[in-house]
Amino acid sequence: MGAVLREPVLLEMRTNDIIKSGRFIRIGTYTGGALMKLTFDLTPQDYIDYTLFYARRAPFFKKQRKRLRIVTAFCALVAVLSTLPRVHIMSVMHGAILAGLILLLALVIYWVIVKITDASLRRNARAMFLTAGRNNSVGARIIECGDQHLTEHASYYDMTARYKQFIVLQRSATAFYLTTGPAVVLIIPLRAFGSGEEQEKFIDLMREKGIPYEP
């Protein structure tokens, strides 16, 4: 769980060491001021979640889901209409029950297809992560939000990176995503925040920097 410092403080880190969870982690040397400090471990699942988040917001994926809903609704309508000639030989109640069962079956089929699609996306996302070699980029992270920039300390390359310009701040069910370019995204898991109030403070801080927010 990450820690958030609510008041501006002066951070001094000793010779490539940063204290986290009661132990020292080698992660770079930096001295500066910060309005907010987030400490967390970035995991492979965080990268996979981002890939899924991006894929589900892509236009082609939305069109695919829309087509699936249309096809499912059409098949259900055809099935209901095909039973109408038989309604006169059965009671109205039986006809209503049959129509309800057909609609329920259509919903179940749609749900199963969605689950299969999501599972396929998850497998592809994991394969992309492993193929790209990003499994070496996980580990301890410290994000410091200053007046002029954000600073990222990452243990996997033992370096410090500063970011001054961001395109957009997005939020999923598991993390914040700060996009700095077509292929550069800062992933900040929600578990790095102690409460929903701290998440809102982070959003407000980003808005003050002029970063658009997309929930």
GROMACS .gro file of C-alpha atoms in nm:
model
  215
    1MET     CA    1   0.000   0.000   0.000
    2GLY     CA    2   0.139   0.335  -0.098
    3ALA     CA    3   0.173   0.626   0.138
    4VAL     CA    4   0.059   0.980   0.064
    5LEU     CA    5   0.210   1.289   0.224
    6ARG     CA    6  -0.063   1.550   0.246
    7GLU     CA    7   0.162   1.849   0.321
    8PRO     CA    8   0.461   1.974   0.117
    9VAL     CA    9   0.780   1.822   0.251
   10LEU     CA   10   1.148   1.812   0.164
   11LEU     CA   11   1.246   1.461   0.057
   12GLU     CA   12   1.606   1.354   0.108
   13MET     CA   13   1.709   1.011  -0.016
   14ARG     CA   14   2.033   0.859   0.100
   15THR     CA   15   2.282   0.726  -0.157
   16ASN     CA   16   2.063   0.520  -0.386
   17ASP     CA   17   1.835   0.404  -0.106
   18ILE     CA   18   1.468   0.465  -0.037
   19ILE     CA   19   1.282   0.327   0.263
   20LYS     CA   20   0.977   0.120   0.172
   21SER     CA   21   0.780  -0.122   0.385
   22GLY     CA   22   1.047  -0.126   0.655
   23ARG     CA   23   1.335  -0.210   0.422
   24PHE     CA   24   1.574  -0.030   0.189
   25ILE     CA   25   1.528  -0.058  -0.185
   26ARG     CA   26   1.797   0.058  -0.426
   27ILE     CA   27   1.619   0.294  -0.659
   28GLY     CA   28   1.814   0.611  -0.734
   29THR     CA   29   1.925   0.935  -0.571
   30TYR     CA   30   1.702   1.243  -0.563
   31THR     CA   31   1.649   1.543  -0.340
   32GLY     CA   32   1.357   1.779  -0.393
   33GLY     CA   33   1.016   1.900  -0.282
   34ALA     CA   34   0.689   1.714  -0.335
   35LEU     CA   35   0.323   1.792  -0.280
   36MET     CA   36   0.228   1.423  -0.288
   37LYS     CA   37   0.429   1.103  -0.270
   38LEU     CA   38   0.301   0.761  -0.379
   39THR     CA   39   0.486   0.438  -0.305
   40PHE     CA   40   0.386   0.105  -0.458
   41ASP     CA   41   0.504  -0.209  -0.635
   42LEU     CA   42   0.420  -0.229  -1.006
   43THR     CA   43   0.323  -0.584  -1.105
   44PRO     CA   44   0.277  -0.768  -1.436
   45GLN     CA   45  -0.097  -0.762  -1.372
   46ASP     CA   46  -0.088  -0.380  -1.372
   47TYR     CA   47   0.053  -0.384  -1.726
   48ILE     CA   48  -0.201  -0.644  -1.835
   49ASP     CA   49  -0.486  -0.441  -1.685
   50TYR     CA   50  -0.369  -0.135  -1.877
   51THR     CA   51  -0.355  -0.331  -2.203
   52LEU     CA   52  -0.711  -0.453  -2.144
   53PHE     CA   53  -0.825  -0.101  -2.052
   54TYR     CA   54  -0.677   0.042  -2.371
   55ALA     CA   55  -0.816  -0.237  -2.590
   56ARG     CA   56  -1.169  -0.202  -2.452
   57ARG     CA   57  -1.169   0.171  -2.523
   58ALA     CA   58  -1.042   0.127  -2.877
   59PRO     CA   59  -1.297   0.204  -3.153
   60PHE     CA   60  -1.265  -0.140  -3.314
   61PHE     CA   61  -1.347  -0.311  -2.984
   62LYS     CA   62  -1.652  -0.092  -2.924
   63LYS     CA   63  -1.775  -0.164  -3.276
   64GLN     CA   64  -1.723  -0.536  -3.218
   65ARG     CA   65  -1.932  -0.530  -2.900
   66LYS     CA   66  -2.201  -0.324  -3.073
   67ARG     CA   67  -2.222  -0.574  -3.358
   68LEU     CA   68  -2.242  -0.858  -3.109
   69ARG     CA   69  -2.535  -0.691  -2.930
   70ILE     CA   70  -2.714  -0.633  -3.261
   71VAL     CA   71  -2.664  -0.992  -3.377
   72THR     CA   72  -2.779  -1.132  -3.042
   73ALA     CA   73  -3.090  -0.911  -3.040
   74PHE     CA   74  -3.167  -1.004  -3.402
   75CYS     CA   75  -3.138  -1.377  -3.333
   76ALA     CA   76  -3.363  -1.344  -3.028
   77LEU     CA   77  -3.620  -1.150  -3.232
   78VAL     CA   78  -3.617  -1.410  -3.508
   79ALA     CA   79  -3.663  -1.688  -3.253
   80VAL     CA   80  -3.957  -1.508  -3.091
   81LEU     CA   81  -4.122  -1.436  -3.427
   82SER     CA   82  -4.080  -1.798  -3.532
   83THR     CA   83  -4.285  -1.907  -3.230
   84LEU     CA   84  -4.576  -1.671  -3.305
   85PRO     CA   85  -4.752  -1.916  -3.545
   86ARG     CA   86  -4.760  -2.167  -3.262
   87VAL     CA   87  -4.905  -1.927  -3.007
   88HIS     CA   88  -5.262  -1.993  -3.122
   89ILE     CA   89  -5.229  -2.358  -3.026
   90MET     CA   90  -5.096  -2.282  -2.678
   91SER     CA   91  -5.211  -2.061  -2.397
   92VAL     CA   92  -5.097  -1.700  -2.374
   93MET     CA   93  -4.907  -1.785  -2.057
   94HIS     CA   94  -4.718  -2.064  -2.227
   95GLY     CA   95  -4.632  -1.832  -2.514
   96ALA     CA   96  -4.503  -1.567  -2.275
   97ILE     CA   97  -4.293  -1.825  -2.091
   98LEU     CA   98  -4.146  -1.949  -2.418
   99ALA     CA   99  -4.061  -1.595  -2.529
  100GLY     CA  100  -3.901  -1.527  -2.191
  101LEU     CA  101  -3.690  -1.841  -2.216
  102ILE     CA  102  -3.574  -1.741  -2.564
  103LEU     CA  103  -3.472  -1.397  -2.442
  104LEU     CA  104  -3.295  -1.549  -2.143
  105LEU     CA  105  -3.108  -1.788  -2.371
  106ALA     CA  106  -3.002  -1.495  -2.591
  107LEU     CA  107  -2.867  -1.309  -2.286
  108VAL     CA  108  -2.676  -1.618  -2.172
  109ILE     CA  109  -2.523  -1.663  -2.517
  110TYR     CA  110  -2.421  -1.295  -2.522
  111TRP     CA  111  -2.267  -1.325  -2.174
  112VAL     CA  112  -2.072  -1.638  -2.271
  113ILE     CA  113  -1.937  -1.475  -2.587
  114VAL     CA  114  -1.832  -1.166  -2.389
  115LYS     CA  115  -1.652  -1.384  -2.133
  116ILE     CA  116  -1.474  -1.576  -2.408
  117THR     CA  117  -1.370  -1.251  -2.576
  118ASP     CA  118  -1.241  -1.107  -2.247
  119ALA     CA  119  -1.044  -1.424  -2.176
  120SER     CA  120  -0.888  -1.406  -2.523
  121LEU     CA  121  -0.797  -1.040  -2.467
  122ARG     CA  122  -0.639  -1.127  -2.134
  123ARG     CA  123  -0.429  -1.405  -2.288
  124ASN     CA  124  -0.315  -1.176  -2.569
  125ALA     CA  125  -0.229  -0.900  -2.321
  126ARG     CA  126  -0.020  -1.139  -2.113
  127ALA     CA  127   0.155  -1.267  -2.425
  128MET     CA  128   0.231  -0.909  -2.534
  129PHE     CA  129   0.373  -0.830  -2.192
  130LEU     CA  130   0.605  -1.131  -2.192
  131THR     CA  131   0.707  -1.087  -2.558
  132ALA     CA  132   0.795  -0.721  -2.508
  133GLY     CA  133   1.020  -0.810  -2.217
  134ARG     CA  134   0.830  -0.582  -1.983
  135ASN     CA  135   0.850  -0.842  -1.709
  136ASN     CA  136   1.185  -0.676  -1.629
  137SER     CA  137   1.016  -0.338  -1.572
  138VAL     CA  138   0.809  -0.434  -1.268
  139GLY     CA  139   0.903  -0.360  -0.910
  140ALA     CA  140   0.912  -0.075  -0.662
  141ARG     CA  141   0.795   0.269  -0.772
  142ILE     CA  142   0.789   0.607  -0.604
  143ILE     CA  143   0.593   0.885  -0.774
  144GLU     CA  144   0.643   1.239  -0.645
  145CYS     CA  145   0.405   1.513  -0.756
  146GLY     CA  146   0.583   1.848  -0.747
  147ASP     CA  147   0.476   2.197  -0.848
  148GLN     CA  148   0.630   2.179  -1.194
  149HIS     CA  149   0.670   1.810  -1.273
  150LEU     CA  150   0.619   1.448  -1.170
  151THR     CA  151   0.919   1.241  -1.074
  152GLU     CA  152   0.930   0.862  -1.106
  153HIS     CA  153   1.185   0.650  -0.922
  154ALA     CA  154   1.194   0.293  -1.050
  155SER     CA  155   1.399   0.012  -0.902
  156TYR     CA  156   1.432  -0.194  -1.220
  157TYR     CA  157   1.660   0.056  -1.393
  158ASP     CA  158   1.795   0.233  -1.082
  159MET     CA  159   1.720   0.574  -1.231
  160THR     CA  160   1.499   0.879  -1.188
  161ALA     CA  161   1.274   1.018  -1.463
  162ARG     CA  162   1.095   1.352  -1.464
  163TYR     CA  163   0.781   1.431  -1.662
  164LYS     CA  164   0.651   1.781  -1.727
  165GLN     CA  165   0.392   1.738  -2.003
  166PHE     CA  166   0.097   1.502  -2.002
  167ILE     CA  167  -0.176   1.440  -2.257
  168VAL     CA  168  -0.450   1.297  -2.038
  169LEU     CA  169  -0.523   1.136  -1.701
  170GLN     CA  170  -0.750   0.831  -1.722
  171ARG     CA  171  -0.891   0.607  -1.454
  172SER     CA  172  -0.992   0.243  -1.465
  173ALA     CA  173  -1.127   0.015  -1.196
  174THR     CA  174  -0.771  -0.063  -1.085
  175ALA     CA  175  -0.541   0.230  -1.167
  176PHE     CA  176  -0.475   0.582  -1.292
  177TYR     CA  177  -0.303   0.615  -1.630
  178LEU     CA  178  -0.104   0.930  -1.707
  179THR     CA  179  -0.031   0.945  -2.079
  180THR     CA  180   0.275   1.145  -2.185
  181GLY     CA  181   0.289   1.030  -2.546
  182PRO     CA  182   0.177   0.760  -2.791
  183ALA     CA  183   0.389   0.494  -2.620
  184VAL     CA  184   0.459   0.637  -2.274
  185VAL     CA  185   0.216   0.588  -1.987
  186LEU     CA  186   0.265   0.616  -1.612
  187ILE     CA  187   0.065   0.348  -1.432
  188ILE     CA  188  -0.039   0.438  -1.077
  189PRO     CA  189  -0.245   0.160  -0.913
  190LEU     CA  190  -0.535   0.267  -0.693
  191ARG     CA  191  -0.387   0.057  -0.413
  192ALA     CA  192  -0.115   0.325  -0.384
  193PHE     CA  193  -0.377   0.552  -0.227
  194GLY     CA  194  -0.494   0.518   0.130
  195SER     CA  195  -0.854   0.623   0.057
  196GLY     CA  196  -1.093   0.753  -0.205
  197GLU     CA  197  -1.038   1.101  -0.067
  198GLU     CA  198  -0.668   1.078  -0.149
  199GLN     CA  199  -0.755   0.967  -0.501
  200GLU     CA  200  -0.972   1.277  -0.543
  201LYS     CA  201  -0.689   1.496  -0.414
  202PHE     CA  202  -0.460   1.342  -0.675
  203ILE     CA  203  -0.715   1.416  -0.948
  204ASP     CA  204  -0.748   1.776  -0.829
  205LEU     CA  205  -0.369   1.813  -0.825
  206MET     CA  206  -0.346   1.691  -1.185
  207ARG     CA  207  -0.625   1.924  -1.293
  208GLU     CA  208  -0.438   2.215  -1.139
  209LYS     CA  209  -0.152   2.126  -1.372
  210GLY     CA  210  -0.391   2.154  -1.667
  211ILE     CA  211  -0.406   1.779  -1.734
  212PRO     CA  212  -0.743   1.668  -1.881
  213TYR     CA  213  -0.917   1.399  -1.675
  214GLU     CA  214  -1.124   1.118  -1.826
  215PRO     CA  215  -1.298   0.898  -1.566
   0.00000   0.00000   0.00000
